[in-house]
mmCIF file of N, CA and C in Angstrom:
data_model
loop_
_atom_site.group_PDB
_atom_site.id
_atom_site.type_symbol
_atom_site.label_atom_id
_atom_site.label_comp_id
_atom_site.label_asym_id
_atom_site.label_seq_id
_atom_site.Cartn_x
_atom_site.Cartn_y
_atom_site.Cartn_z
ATOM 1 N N UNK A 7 -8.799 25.945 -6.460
ATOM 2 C CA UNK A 7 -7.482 25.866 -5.863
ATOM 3 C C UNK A 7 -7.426 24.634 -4.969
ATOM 4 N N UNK A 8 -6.468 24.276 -5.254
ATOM 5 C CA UNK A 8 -5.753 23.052 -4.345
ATOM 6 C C UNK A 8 -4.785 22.634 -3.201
ATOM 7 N N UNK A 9 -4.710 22.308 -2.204
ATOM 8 C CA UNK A 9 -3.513 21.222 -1.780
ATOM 9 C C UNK A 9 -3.206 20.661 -2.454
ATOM 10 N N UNK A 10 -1.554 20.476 -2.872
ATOM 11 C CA UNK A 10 -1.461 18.942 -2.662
ATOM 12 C C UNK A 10 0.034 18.730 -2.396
ATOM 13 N N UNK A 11 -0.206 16.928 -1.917
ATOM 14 C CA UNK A 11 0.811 16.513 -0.512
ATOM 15 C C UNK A 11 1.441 15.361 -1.308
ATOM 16 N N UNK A 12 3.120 14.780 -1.376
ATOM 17 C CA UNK A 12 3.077 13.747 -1.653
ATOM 18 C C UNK A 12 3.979 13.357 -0.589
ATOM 19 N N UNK A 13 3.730 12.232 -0.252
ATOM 20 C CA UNK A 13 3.780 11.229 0.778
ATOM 21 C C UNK A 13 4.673 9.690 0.224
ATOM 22 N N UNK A 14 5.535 9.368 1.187
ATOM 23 C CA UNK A 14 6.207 8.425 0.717
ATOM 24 C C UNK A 14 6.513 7.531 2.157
ATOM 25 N N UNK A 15 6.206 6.192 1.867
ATOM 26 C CA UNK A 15 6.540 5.175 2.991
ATOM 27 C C UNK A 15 6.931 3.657 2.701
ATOM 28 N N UNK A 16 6.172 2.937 3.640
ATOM 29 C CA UNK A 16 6.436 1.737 3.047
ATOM 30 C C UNK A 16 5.001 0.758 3.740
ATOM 31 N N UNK A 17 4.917 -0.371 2.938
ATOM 32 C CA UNK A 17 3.641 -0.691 3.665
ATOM 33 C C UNK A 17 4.123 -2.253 3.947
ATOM 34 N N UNK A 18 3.682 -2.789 5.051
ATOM 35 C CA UNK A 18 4.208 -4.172 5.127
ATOM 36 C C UNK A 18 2.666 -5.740 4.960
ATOM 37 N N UNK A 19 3.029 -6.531 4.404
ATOM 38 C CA UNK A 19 2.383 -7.518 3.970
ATOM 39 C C UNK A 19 2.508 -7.991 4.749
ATOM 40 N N UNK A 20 1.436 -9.502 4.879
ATOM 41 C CA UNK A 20 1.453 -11.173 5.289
ATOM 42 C C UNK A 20 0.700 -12.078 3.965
ATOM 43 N N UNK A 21 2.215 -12.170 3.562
ATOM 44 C CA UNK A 21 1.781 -13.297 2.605
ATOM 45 C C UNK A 21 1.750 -14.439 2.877
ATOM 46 N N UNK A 22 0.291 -15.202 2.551
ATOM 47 C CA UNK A 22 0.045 -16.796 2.996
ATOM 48 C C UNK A 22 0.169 -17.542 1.604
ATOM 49 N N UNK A 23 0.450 -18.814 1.363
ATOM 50 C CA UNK A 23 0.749 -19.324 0.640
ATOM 51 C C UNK A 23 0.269 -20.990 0.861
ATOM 52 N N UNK A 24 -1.018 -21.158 0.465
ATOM 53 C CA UNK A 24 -1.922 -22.178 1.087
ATOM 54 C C UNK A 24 -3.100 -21.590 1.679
ATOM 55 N N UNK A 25 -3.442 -22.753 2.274
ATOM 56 C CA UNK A 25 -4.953 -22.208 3.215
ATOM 57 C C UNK A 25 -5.058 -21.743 4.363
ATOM 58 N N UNK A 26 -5.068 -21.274 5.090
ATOM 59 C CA UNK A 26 -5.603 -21.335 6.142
ATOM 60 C C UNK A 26 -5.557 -22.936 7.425
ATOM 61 N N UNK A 27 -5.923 -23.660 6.896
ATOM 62 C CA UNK A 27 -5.833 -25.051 7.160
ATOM 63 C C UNK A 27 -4.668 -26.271 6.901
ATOM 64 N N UNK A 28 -3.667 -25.596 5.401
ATOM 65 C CA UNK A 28 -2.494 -25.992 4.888
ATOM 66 C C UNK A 28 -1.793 -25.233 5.809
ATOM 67 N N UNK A 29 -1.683 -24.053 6.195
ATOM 68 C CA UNK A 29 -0.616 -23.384 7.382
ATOM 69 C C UNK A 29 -1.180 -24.243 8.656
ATOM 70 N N UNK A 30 -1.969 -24.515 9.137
ATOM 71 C CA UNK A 30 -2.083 -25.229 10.322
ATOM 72 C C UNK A 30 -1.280 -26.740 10.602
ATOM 73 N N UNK A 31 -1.086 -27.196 9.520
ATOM 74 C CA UNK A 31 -1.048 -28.766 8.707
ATOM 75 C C UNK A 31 0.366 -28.821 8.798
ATOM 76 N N UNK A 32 0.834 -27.479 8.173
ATOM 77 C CA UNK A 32 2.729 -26.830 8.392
ATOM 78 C C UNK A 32 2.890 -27.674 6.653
ATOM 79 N N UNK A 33 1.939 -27.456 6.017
ATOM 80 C CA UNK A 33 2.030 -27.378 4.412
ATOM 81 C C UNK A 33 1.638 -26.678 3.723
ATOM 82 N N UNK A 34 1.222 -25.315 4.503
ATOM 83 C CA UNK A 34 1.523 -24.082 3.904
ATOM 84 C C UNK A 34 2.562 -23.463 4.738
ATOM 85 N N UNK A 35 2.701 -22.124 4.296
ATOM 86 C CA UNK A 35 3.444 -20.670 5.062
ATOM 87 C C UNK A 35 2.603 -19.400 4.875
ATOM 88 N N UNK A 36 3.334 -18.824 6.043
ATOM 89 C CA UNK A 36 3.029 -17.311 5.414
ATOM 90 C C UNK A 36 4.215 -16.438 5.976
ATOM 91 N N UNK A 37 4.740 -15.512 5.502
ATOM 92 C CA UNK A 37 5.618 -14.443 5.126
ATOM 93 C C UNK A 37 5.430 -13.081 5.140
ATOM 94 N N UNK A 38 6.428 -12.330 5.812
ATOM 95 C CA UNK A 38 6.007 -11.170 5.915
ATOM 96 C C UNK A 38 7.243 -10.337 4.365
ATOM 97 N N UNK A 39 6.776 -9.225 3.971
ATOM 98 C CA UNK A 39 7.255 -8.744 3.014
ATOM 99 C C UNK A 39 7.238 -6.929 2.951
ATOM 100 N N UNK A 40 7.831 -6.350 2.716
ATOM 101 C CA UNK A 40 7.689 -5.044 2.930
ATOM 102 C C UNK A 40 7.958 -4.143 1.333
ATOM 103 N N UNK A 41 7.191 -3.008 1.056
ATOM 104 C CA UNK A 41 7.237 -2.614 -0.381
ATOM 105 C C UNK A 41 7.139 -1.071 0.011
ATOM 106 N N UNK A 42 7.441 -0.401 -0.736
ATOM 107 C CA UNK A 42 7.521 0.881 -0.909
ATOM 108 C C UNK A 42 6.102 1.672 -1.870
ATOM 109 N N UNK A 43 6.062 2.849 -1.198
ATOM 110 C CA UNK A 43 4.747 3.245 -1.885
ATOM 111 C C UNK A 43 4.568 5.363 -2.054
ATOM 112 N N UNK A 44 4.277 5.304 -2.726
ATOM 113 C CA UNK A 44 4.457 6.889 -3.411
ATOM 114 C C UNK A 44 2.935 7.228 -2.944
ATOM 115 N N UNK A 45 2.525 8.369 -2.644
ATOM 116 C CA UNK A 45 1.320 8.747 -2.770
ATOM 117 C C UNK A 45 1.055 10.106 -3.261
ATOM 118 N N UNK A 46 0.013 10.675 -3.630
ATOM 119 C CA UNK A 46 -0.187 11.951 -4.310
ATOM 120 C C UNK A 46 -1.562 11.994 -4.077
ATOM 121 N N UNK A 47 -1.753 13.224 -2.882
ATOM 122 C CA UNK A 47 -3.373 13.334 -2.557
ATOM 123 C C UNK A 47 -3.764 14.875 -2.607
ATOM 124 N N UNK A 48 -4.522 15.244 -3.245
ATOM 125 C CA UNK A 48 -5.149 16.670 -3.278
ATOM 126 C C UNK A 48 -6.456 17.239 -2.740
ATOM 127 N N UNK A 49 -6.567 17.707 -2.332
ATOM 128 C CA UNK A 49 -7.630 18.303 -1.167
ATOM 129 C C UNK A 49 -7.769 19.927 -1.859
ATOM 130 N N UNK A 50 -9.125 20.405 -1.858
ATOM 131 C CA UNK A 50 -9.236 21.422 -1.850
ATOM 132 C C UNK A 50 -9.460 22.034 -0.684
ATOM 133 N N UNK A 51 -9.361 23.372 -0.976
ATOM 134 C CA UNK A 51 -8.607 24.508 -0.133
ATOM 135 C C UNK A 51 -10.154 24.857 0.881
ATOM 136 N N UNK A 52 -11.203 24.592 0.314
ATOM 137 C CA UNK A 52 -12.565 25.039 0.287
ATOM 138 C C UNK A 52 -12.664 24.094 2.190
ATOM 139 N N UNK A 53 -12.172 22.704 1.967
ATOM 140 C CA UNK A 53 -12.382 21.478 2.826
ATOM 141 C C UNK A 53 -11.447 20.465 2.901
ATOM 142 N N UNK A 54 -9.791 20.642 3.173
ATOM 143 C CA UNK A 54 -9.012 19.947 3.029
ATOM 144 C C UNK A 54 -9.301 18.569 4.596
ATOM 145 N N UNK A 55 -10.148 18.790 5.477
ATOM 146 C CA UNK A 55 -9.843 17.655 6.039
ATOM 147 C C UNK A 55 -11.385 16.745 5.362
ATOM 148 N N UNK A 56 -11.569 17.012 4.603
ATOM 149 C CA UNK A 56 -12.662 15.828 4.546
ATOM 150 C C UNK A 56 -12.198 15.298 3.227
ATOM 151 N N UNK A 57 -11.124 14.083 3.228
ATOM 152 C CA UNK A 57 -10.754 13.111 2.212
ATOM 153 C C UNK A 57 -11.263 12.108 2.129
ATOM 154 N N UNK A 58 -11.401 11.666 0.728
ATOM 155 C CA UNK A 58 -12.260 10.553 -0.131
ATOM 156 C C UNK A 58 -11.091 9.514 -1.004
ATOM 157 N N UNK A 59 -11.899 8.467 -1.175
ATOM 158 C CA UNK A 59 -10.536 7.632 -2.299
ATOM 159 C C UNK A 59 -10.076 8.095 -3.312
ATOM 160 N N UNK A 60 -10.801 9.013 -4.021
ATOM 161 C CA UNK A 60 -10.311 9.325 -5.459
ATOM 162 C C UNK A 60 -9.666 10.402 -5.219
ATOM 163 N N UNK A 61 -9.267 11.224 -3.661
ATOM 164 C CA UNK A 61 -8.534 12.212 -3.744
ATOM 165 C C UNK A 61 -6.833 11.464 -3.631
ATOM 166 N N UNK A 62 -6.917 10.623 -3.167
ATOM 167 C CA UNK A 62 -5.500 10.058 -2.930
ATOM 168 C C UNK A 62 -5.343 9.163 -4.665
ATOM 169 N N UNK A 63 -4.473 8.933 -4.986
ATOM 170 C CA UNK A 63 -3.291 8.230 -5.865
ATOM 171 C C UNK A 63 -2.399 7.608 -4.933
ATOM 172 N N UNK A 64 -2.495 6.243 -5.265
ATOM 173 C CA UNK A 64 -1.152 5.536 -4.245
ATOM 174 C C UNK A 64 -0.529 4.397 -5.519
ATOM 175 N N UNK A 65 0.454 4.312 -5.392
ATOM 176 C CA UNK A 65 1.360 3.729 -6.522
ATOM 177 C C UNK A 65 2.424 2.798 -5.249
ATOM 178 N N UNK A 66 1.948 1.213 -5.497
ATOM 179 C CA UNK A 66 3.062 0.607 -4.408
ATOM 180 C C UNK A 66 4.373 -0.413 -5.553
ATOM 181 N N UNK A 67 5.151 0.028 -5.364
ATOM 182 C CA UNK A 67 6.658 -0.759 -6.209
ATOM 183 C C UNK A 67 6.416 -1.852 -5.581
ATOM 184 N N UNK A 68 5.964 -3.488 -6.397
ATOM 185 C CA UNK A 68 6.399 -4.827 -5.677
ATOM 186 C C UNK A 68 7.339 -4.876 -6.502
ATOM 187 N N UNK A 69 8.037 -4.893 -7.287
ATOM 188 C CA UNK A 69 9.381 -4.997 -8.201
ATOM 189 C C UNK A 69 10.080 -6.184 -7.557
ATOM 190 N N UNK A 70 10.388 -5.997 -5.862
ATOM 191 C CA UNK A 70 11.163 -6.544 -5.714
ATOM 192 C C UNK A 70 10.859 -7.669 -5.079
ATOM 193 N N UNK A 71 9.407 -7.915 -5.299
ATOM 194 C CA UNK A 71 8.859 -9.228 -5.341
ATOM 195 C C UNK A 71 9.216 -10.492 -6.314
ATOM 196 N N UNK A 72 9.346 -9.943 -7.485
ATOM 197 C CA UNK A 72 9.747 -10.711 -8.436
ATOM 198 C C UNK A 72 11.110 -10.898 -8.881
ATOM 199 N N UNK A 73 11.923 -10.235 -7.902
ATOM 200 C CA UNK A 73 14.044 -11.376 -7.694
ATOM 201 C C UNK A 73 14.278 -12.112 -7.352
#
């Protein structure tokens, strides 16, 4: 037997675009960006607070990265 929880938010980026050294130079950038994200995590009933990676599923939409 199981939990399970699904969870919905949003997660926010810093996208750089260049180096490190090209953003210093002001011939790169970086950008902040925000995306949406689904999750689906199951825990058994036995030990639901001790979670691992493969108990979570996370699915993030960039979709709207690419308009």
């Amino acid at each position: 037997m199981e939990i399970n929880n699904e969870v919905t938010g949003s997660v926010v980026v810093e996208l750089q675009y260049g180096s490190g050294s090209d953003v210093a130079n002001d011939i790169g950038s970086r950008d902040t960006d925000e995306y949406p994200y689904e999750a689906e995590i199951e825990l058994p009933i036995s030990d639901p607070l001790t979670v691992t990676a493969s108990d979570v599923r996370v699915k993030v939409d960039t979709s709207s990265f690419y308009k």
